[in-house]
Amino acid sequence: MFATLVAAGARLDDTTHGGMTALMVAAEHSNLEAVRFLITAGADLYVRTPRGKTAYDIAVNNGHSECAAQLFEVMSRKGLYRAKTLGPLS
């Protein structure tokens, strides 16, 4: 579904009325396939909700360790987070 939307010109980082991007929604629902697709398609990993949460934060807060690990790996490679500022993934 995401591939079709992106091919049709959908903007990856548009937000819902609640301030959530597609990447945040995928992380919230533990949809690892969608998280990986959106990262590869160029979704902005550092967009924050009105409450200051990133997709990574949302995955961690909801206990979705696989999504959180994927986001953490990419964000760490891009230098968006320093490891010392992150809590453990549980």
Short mmCIF file of N, CA, C and O in Angstrom, two decimals:
data_model
loop_
_atom_site.label_atom_id
_atom_site.label_comp_id
_atom_site.label_asym_id
_atom_site.label_seq_id
_atom_site.Cartn_x
_atom_site.Cartn_y
_atom_site.Cartn_z
N MET A 1 0.82 -1.19 0.00
CA MET A 1 0.00 0.00 0.00
C MET A 1 0.86 1.26 0.00
O MET A 1 0.61 2.17 -0.75
N PHE A 2 1.89 1.30 0.87
CA PHE A 2 2.75 2.48 0.93
C PHE A 2 3.45 2.73 -0.40
O PHE A 2 3.58 3.86 -0.83
N ALA A 3 3.89 1.65 -1.05
CA ALA A 3 4.59 1.80 -2.33
C ALA A 3 3.69 2.47 -3.35
O ALA A 3 4.13 3.35 -4.10
N THR A 4 2.42 2.09 -3.38
CA THR A 4 1.45 2.70 -4.30
C THR A 4 1.27 4.18 -3.99
O THR A 4 1.25 5.01 -4.90
N LEU A 5 1.16 4.50 -2.72
CA LEU A 5 0.98 5.90 -2.32
C LEU A 5 2.20 6.74 -2.68
O LEU A 5 2.07 7.86 -3.18
N VAL A 6 3.38 6.21 -2.40
CA VAL A 6 4.61 6.94 -2.71
C VAL A 6 4.74 7.13 -4.22
O VAL A 6 5.09 8.21 -4.69
N ALA A 7 4.44 6.07 -4.97
CA ALA A 7 4.52 6.16 -6.44
C ALA A 7 3.54 7.20 -6.97
O ALA A 7 3.80 7.85 -7.98
N ALA A 8 2.43 7.40 -6.27
CA ALA A 8 1.43 8.38 -6.69
C ALA A 8 1.77 9.79 -6.21
O ALA A 8 1.02 10.73 -6.47
N GLY A 9 2.89 9.93 -5.50
CA GLY A 9 3.33 11.25 -5.08
C GLY A 9 2.96 11.64 -3.66
O GLY A 9 3.07 12.82 -3.30
N ALA A 10 2.55 10.68 -2.85
CA ALA A 10 2.21 11.00 -1.45
C ALA A 10 3.45 11.53 -0.73
O ALA A 10 4.56 11.06 -0.96
N ARG A 11 3.24 12.51 0.12
CA ARG A 11 4.35 13.08 0.90
C ARG A 11 4.49 12.28 2.19
O ARG A 11 3.55 12.19 2.99
N LEU A 12 5.65 11.69 2.37
CA LEU A 12 5.89 10.78 3.49
C LEU A 12 5.74 11.42 4.85
O LEU A 12 5.39 10.75 5.81
N ASP A 13 6.04 12.69 4.94
CA ASP A 13 6.10 13.33 6.26
C ASP A 13 4.90 14.21 6.58
O ASP A 13 4.92 14.95 7.55
N ASP A 14 3.83 14.09 5.77
CA ASP A 14 2.59 14.77 6.14
C ASP A 14 2.10 14.17 7.46
O ASP A 14 2.37 13.01 7.76
N THR A 15 1.39 14.97 8.22
CA THR A 15 0.93 14.49 9.52
C THR A 15 -0.59 14.46 9.60
O THR A 15 -1.28 15.17 8.89
N THR A 16 -1.07 13.62 10.50
CA THR A 16 -2.49 13.54 10.80
C THR A 16 -2.87 14.77 11.63
O THR A 16 -2.00 15.55 12.03
N HIS A 17 -4.14 14.90 11.94
CA HIS A 17 -4.57 16.00 12.81
C HIS A 17 -3.90 15.93 14.17
O HIS A 17 -3.72 16.93 14.83
N GLY A 18 -3.52 14.71 14.58
CA GLY A 18 -2.84 14.52 15.86
C GLY A 18 -1.34 14.71 15.78
O GLY A 18 -0.65 14.56 16.78
N GLY A 19 -0.82 15.01 14.59
CA GLY A 19 0.60 15.26 14.45
C GLY A 19 1.45 14.04 14.18
O GLY A 19 2.66 14.07 14.35
N MET A 20 0.83 12.95 13.74
CA MET A 20 1.56 11.71 13.49
C MET A 20 1.85 11.53 12.00
O MET A 20 0.97 11.73 11.16
N THR A 21 3.09 11.14 11.68
CA THR A 21 3.46 10.80 10.31
C THR A 21 3.16 9.32 10.07
O THR A 21 2.89 8.57 11.00
N ALA A 22 3.25 8.90 8.81
CA ALA A 22 3.04 7.48 8.48
C ALA A 22 4.06 6.61 9.23
O ALA A 22 3.72 5.53 9.72
N LEU A 23 5.29 7.09 9.35
CA LEU A 23 6.32 6.35 10.08
C LEU A 23 5.95 6.20 11.55
O LEU A 23 6.11 5.13 12.14
N MET A 24 5.42 7.22 12.13
CA MET A 24 5.00 7.15 13.54
C MET A 24 3.86 6.16 13.73
O MET A 24 3.85 5.38 14.69
N VAL A 25 2.90 6.18 12.80
CA VAL A 25 1.77 5.26 12.89
C VAL A 25 2.26 3.83 12.73
O VAL A 25 1.85 2.93 13.47
N ALA A 26 3.17 3.59 11.79
CA ALA A 26 3.72 2.25 11.59
C ALA A 26 4.46 1.79 12.85
O ALA A 26 4.30 0.65 13.28
N ALA A 27 5.24 2.68 13.47
CA ALA A 27 5.95 2.34 14.70
C ALA A 27 4.98 2.08 15.84
O ALA A 27 5.18 1.16 16.64
N GLU A 28 3.92 2.86 15.91
CA GLU A 28 2.93 2.70 16.97
C GLU A 28 2.23 1.34 16.89
O GLU A 28 1.88 0.75 17.91
N HIS A 29 2.06 0.85 15.66
CA HIS A 29 1.35 -0.42 15.45
C HIS A 29 2.30 -1.59 15.21
O HIS A 29 1.85 -2.66 14.80
N SER A 30 3.57 -1.38 15.46
CA SER A 30 4.59 -2.44 15.33
C SER A 30 4.61 -3.06 13.93
O SER A 30 4.78 -4.26 13.77
N ASN A 31 4.47 -2.22 12.92
CA ASN A 31 4.47 -2.69 11.54
C ASN A 31 5.90 -2.52 10.99
O ASN A 31 6.23 -1.53 10.35
N LEU A 32 6.73 -3.52 11.27
CA LEU A 32 8.14 -3.45 10.91
C LEU A 32 8.34 -3.32 9.41
O LEU A 32 9.21 -2.57 8.95
N GLU A 33 7.55 -4.03 8.63
CA GLU A 33 7.66 -3.94 7.17
C GLU A 33 7.42 -2.50 6.70
O GLU A 33 8.16 -1.97 5.87
N ALA A 34 6.40 -1.86 7.22
CA ALA A 34 6.12 -0.47 6.85
C ALA A 34 7.21 0.46 7.34
O ALA A 34 7.60 1.40 6.62
N VAL A 35 7.70 0.25 8.55
CA VAL A 35 8.80 1.08 9.08
C VAL A 35 10.00 1.00 8.14
O VAL A 35 10.56 2.02 7.75
N ARG A 36 10.37 -0.21 7.76
CA ARG A 36 11.52 -0.38 6.85
C ARG A 36 11.27 0.28 5.50
O ARG A 36 12.16 0.95 4.96
N PHE A 37 10.08 0.10 4.96
CA PHE A 37 9.76 0.71 3.67
C PHE A 37 9.85 2.23 3.76
O PHE A 37 10.46 2.88 2.90
N LEU A 38 9.25 2.80 4.77
CA LEU A 38 9.23 4.26 4.91
C LEU A 38 10.63 4.83 5.12
O LEU A 38 10.96 5.90 4.58
N ILE A 39 11.46 4.14 5.87
CA ILE A 39 12.85 4.58 6.05
C ILE A 39 13.55 4.58 4.70
O ILE A 39 14.21 5.56 4.33
N THR A 40 13.42 3.48 3.96
CA THR A 40 14.07 3.36 2.65
C THR A 40 13.55 4.41 1.68
O THR A 40 14.30 4.96 0.87
N ALA A 41 12.27 4.73 1.78
CA ALA A 41 11.66 5.72 0.88
C ALA A 41 12.05 7.15 1.24
O ALA A 41 11.75 8.08 0.50
N GLY A 42 12.69 7.33 2.41
CA GLY A 42 13.17 8.67 2.77
C GLY A 42 12.37 9.41 3.80
O GLY A 42 12.50 10.63 3.94
N ALA A 43 11.56 8.70 4.57
CA ALA A 43 10.80 9.38 5.63
C ALA A 43 11.75 10.05 6.61
O ALA A 43 12.83 9.52 6.91
N ASP A 44 11.36 11.20 7.10
CA ASP A 44 12.16 11.95 8.06
C ASP A 44 12.02 11.29 9.43
O ASP A 44 10.94 11.28 10.02
N LEU A 45 13.11 10.76 9.95
CA LEU A 45 13.10 10.04 11.22
C LEU A 45 13.04 10.96 12.42
O LEU A 45 12.81 10.50 13.54
N TYR A 46 13.25 12.22 12.20
CA TYR A 46 13.38 13.15 13.32
C TYR A 46 12.17 14.06 13.50
O TYR A 46 12.16 14.93 14.35
N VAL A 47 11.12 13.85 12.71
CA VAL A 47 9.88 14.61 12.90
C VAL A 47 9.35 14.29 14.30
O VAL A 47 9.41 13.15 14.75
N ARG A 48 8.85 15.31 14.98
CA ARG A 48 8.31 15.12 16.33
C ARG A 48 6.81 15.44 16.36
O ARG A 48 6.35 16.32 15.64
N THR A 49 6.12 14.73 17.22
CA THR A 49 4.70 15.01 17.45
C THR A 49 4.60 16.32 18.24
O THR A 49 5.60 16.81 18.74
N PRO A 50 3.39 16.85 18.39
CA PRO A 50 3.23 18.04 19.23
C PRO A 50 3.72 17.81 20.67
O PRO A 50 4.06 18.76 21.37
N ARG A 51 3.79 16.56 21.09
CA ARG A 51 4.29 16.23 22.44
C ARG A 51 5.79 15.95 22.45
O ARG A 51 6.34 15.51 23.46
N GLY A 52 6.44 16.15 21.29
CA GLY A 52 7.89 16.00 21.22
C GLY A 52 8.42 14.60 20.99
O GLY A 52 9.59 14.33 21.18
N LYS A 53 7.57 13.68 20.55
CA LYS A 53 7.97 12.29 20.35
C LYS A 53 8.32 12.01 18.89
O LYS A 53 7.63 12.46 17.98
N THR A 54 9.39 11.23 18.69
CA THR A 54 9.74 10.75 17.36
C THR A 54 9.13 9.37 17.16
O THR A 54 8.61 8.77 18.11
N ALA A 55 9.25 8.83 15.96
CA ALA A 55 8.77 7.47 15.70
C ALA A 55 9.49 6.49 16.62
O ALA A 55 8.89 5.54 17.13
N TYR A 56 10.78 6.72 16.85
CA TYR A 56 11.55 5.86 17.77
C TYR A 56 10.93 5.90 19.16
O TYR A 56 10.70 4.85 19.78
N ASP A 57 10.67 7.09 19.65
CA ASP A 57 10.08 7.23 21.00
C ASP A 57 8.75 6.49 21.08
O ASP A 57 8.45 5.82 22.08
N ILE A 58 7.95 6.60 20.04
CA ILE A 58 6.64 5.96 20.01
C ILE A 58 6.80 4.44 20.05
O ILE A 58 6.09 3.75 20.79
N ALA A 59 7.73 3.91 19.27
CA ALA A 59 7.96 2.47 19.27
C ALA A 59 8.40 1.99 20.65
O ALA A 59 7.89 1.00 21.18
N VAL A 60 9.32 2.71 21.27
CA VAL A 60 9.81 2.34 22.61
C VAL A 60 8.67 2.41 23.63
O VAL A 60 8.46 1.48 24.41
N ASN A 61 7.93 3.51 23.61
CA ASN A 61 6.83 3.70 24.58
C ASN A 61 5.76 2.63 24.47
O ASN A 61 5.06 2.35 25.45
N ASN A 62 5.60 2.05 23.27
CA ASN A 62 4.59 1.02 23.06
C ASN A 62 5.17 -0.40 23.15
O ASN A 62 4.46 -1.37 22.91
N GLY A 63 6.45 -0.51 23.51
CA GLY A 63 7.07 -1.82 23.69
C GLY A 63 7.34 -2.57 22.41
O GLY A 63 7.46 -3.79 22.42
N HIS A 64 7.47 -1.86 21.30
CA HIS A 64 7.70 -2.49 20.00
C HIS A 64 9.20 -2.50 19.70
O HIS A 64 9.72 -1.67 18.96
N SER A 65 9.88 -3.45 20.31
CA SER A 65 11.34 -3.46 20.30
C SER A 65 11.95 -3.65 18.91
O SER A 65 13.00 -3.08 18.62
N GLU A 66 11.32 -4.43 18.03
CA GLU A 66 11.87 -4.61 16.69
C GLU A 66 11.85 -3.31 15.90
O GLU A 66 12.82 -2.95 15.24
N CYS A 67 10.73 -2.61 15.96
CA CYS A 67 10.63 -1.31 15.27
C CYS A 67 11.59 -0.31 15.88
O CYS A 67 12.28 0.43 15.18
N ALA A 68 11.64 -0.29 17.20
CA ALA A 68 12.55 0.63 17.89
C ALA A 68 13.99 0.35 17.51
O ALA A 68 14.76 1.29 17.25
N ALA A 69 14.38 -0.92 17.46
CA ALA A 69 15.75 -1.27 17.10
C ALA A 69 16.08 -0.84 15.68
O ALA A 69 17.17 -0.32 15.42
N GLN A 70 15.14 -1.03 14.75
CA GLN A 70 15.36 -0.61 13.37
C GLN A 70 15.54 0.90 13.28
O GLN A 70 16.46 1.39 12.64
N LEU A 71 14.67 1.63 13.94
CA LEU A 71 14.76 3.10 13.94
C LEU A 71 16.04 3.57 14.61
O LEU A 71 16.73 4.47 14.11
N PHE A 72 16.38 2.96 15.74
CA PHE A 72 17.60 3.34 16.46
C PHE A 72 18.83 3.12 15.59
O PHE A 72 19.71 3.98 15.53
N GLU A 73 18.88 1.98 14.92
CA GLU A 73 20.04 1.68 14.07
C GLU A 73 20.23 2.75 13.00
O GLU A 73 21.33 3.27 12.81
N VAL A 74 19.17 3.09 12.31
CA VAL A 74 19.27 4.08 11.24
C VAL A 74 19.57 5.47 11.80
O VAL A 74 20.42 6.20 11.28
N MET A 75 18.90 5.84 12.89
CA MET A 75 19.13 7.16 13.48
C MET A 75 20.55 7.27 14.02
O MET A 75 21.18 8.33 13.91
N SER A 76 21.08 6.20 14.57
CA SER A 76 22.45 6.21 15.08
C SER A 76 23.44 6.39 13.94
O SER A 76 24.39 7.17 14.06
N ARG A 77 23.21 5.68 12.84
CA ARG A 77 24.08 5.82 11.67
C ARG A 77 24.08 7.24 11.14
O ARG A 77 25.09 7.74 10.65
N LYS A 78 22.92 7.88 11.21
CA LYS A 78 22.81 9.25 10.69
C LYS A 78 23.21 10.29 11.73
O LYS A 78 23.16 11.48 11.46
N GLY A 79 23.55 9.84 12.93
CA GLY A 79 23.98 10.76 13.97
C GLY A 79 22.86 11.56 14.61
O GLY A 79 23.11 12.60 15.19
N LEU A 80 21.62 11.08 14.51
CA LEU A 80 20.51 11.84 15.06
C LEU A 80 20.32 11.63 16.55
O LEU A 80 19.70 12.44 17.21
N TYR A 81 20.84 10.54 17.07
CA TYR A 81 20.79 10.28 18.50
C TYR A 81 22.18 9.87 18.97
O TYR A 81 22.89 9.18 18.26
N ARG A 82 22.51 10.28 20.15
CA ARG A 82 23.73 9.77 20.78
C ARG A 82 23.29 8.65 21.71
O ARG A 82 22.32 8.78 22.43
N ALA A 83 24.03 7.56 21.69
CA ALA A 83 23.65 6.37 22.47
C ALA A 83 23.45 6.70 23.95
O ALA A 83 22.57 6.16 24.59
N LYS A 84 24.22 7.62 24.50
CA LYS A 84 24.09 7.89 25.94
C LYS A 84 22.77 8.56 26.31
O LYS A 84 22.39 8.56 27.47
N THR A 85 22.06 9.11 25.34
CA THR A 85 20.80 9.78 25.66
C THR A 85 19.62 8.83 25.59
O THR A 85 18.52 9.19 25.94
N LEU A 86 19.84 7.61 25.14
CA LEU A 86 18.76 6.66 24.98
C LEU A 86 18.72 5.68 26.14
O LEU A 86 19.73 5.24 26.62
N GLY A 87 17.52 5.34 26.53
CA GLY A 87 17.35 4.31 27.55
C GLY A 87 17.41 2.94 26.91
O GLY A 87 17.43 2.80 25.70
N PRO A 88 17.41 1.91 27.74
CA PRO A 88 17.47 0.55 27.20
C PRO A 88 16.18 0.17 26.49
O PRO A 88 15.11 0.66 26.82
N LEU A 89 16.32 -0.68 25.51
CA LEU A 89 15.15 -1.24 24.83
C LEU A 89 14.70 -2.45 25.64
O LEU A 89 15.44 -3.38 25.82
N SER A 90 13.49 -2.41 26.15
CA SER A 90 13.03 -3.57 26.92
C SER A 90 11.79 -4.16 26.34
O SER A 90 11.18 -3.68 25.47
#
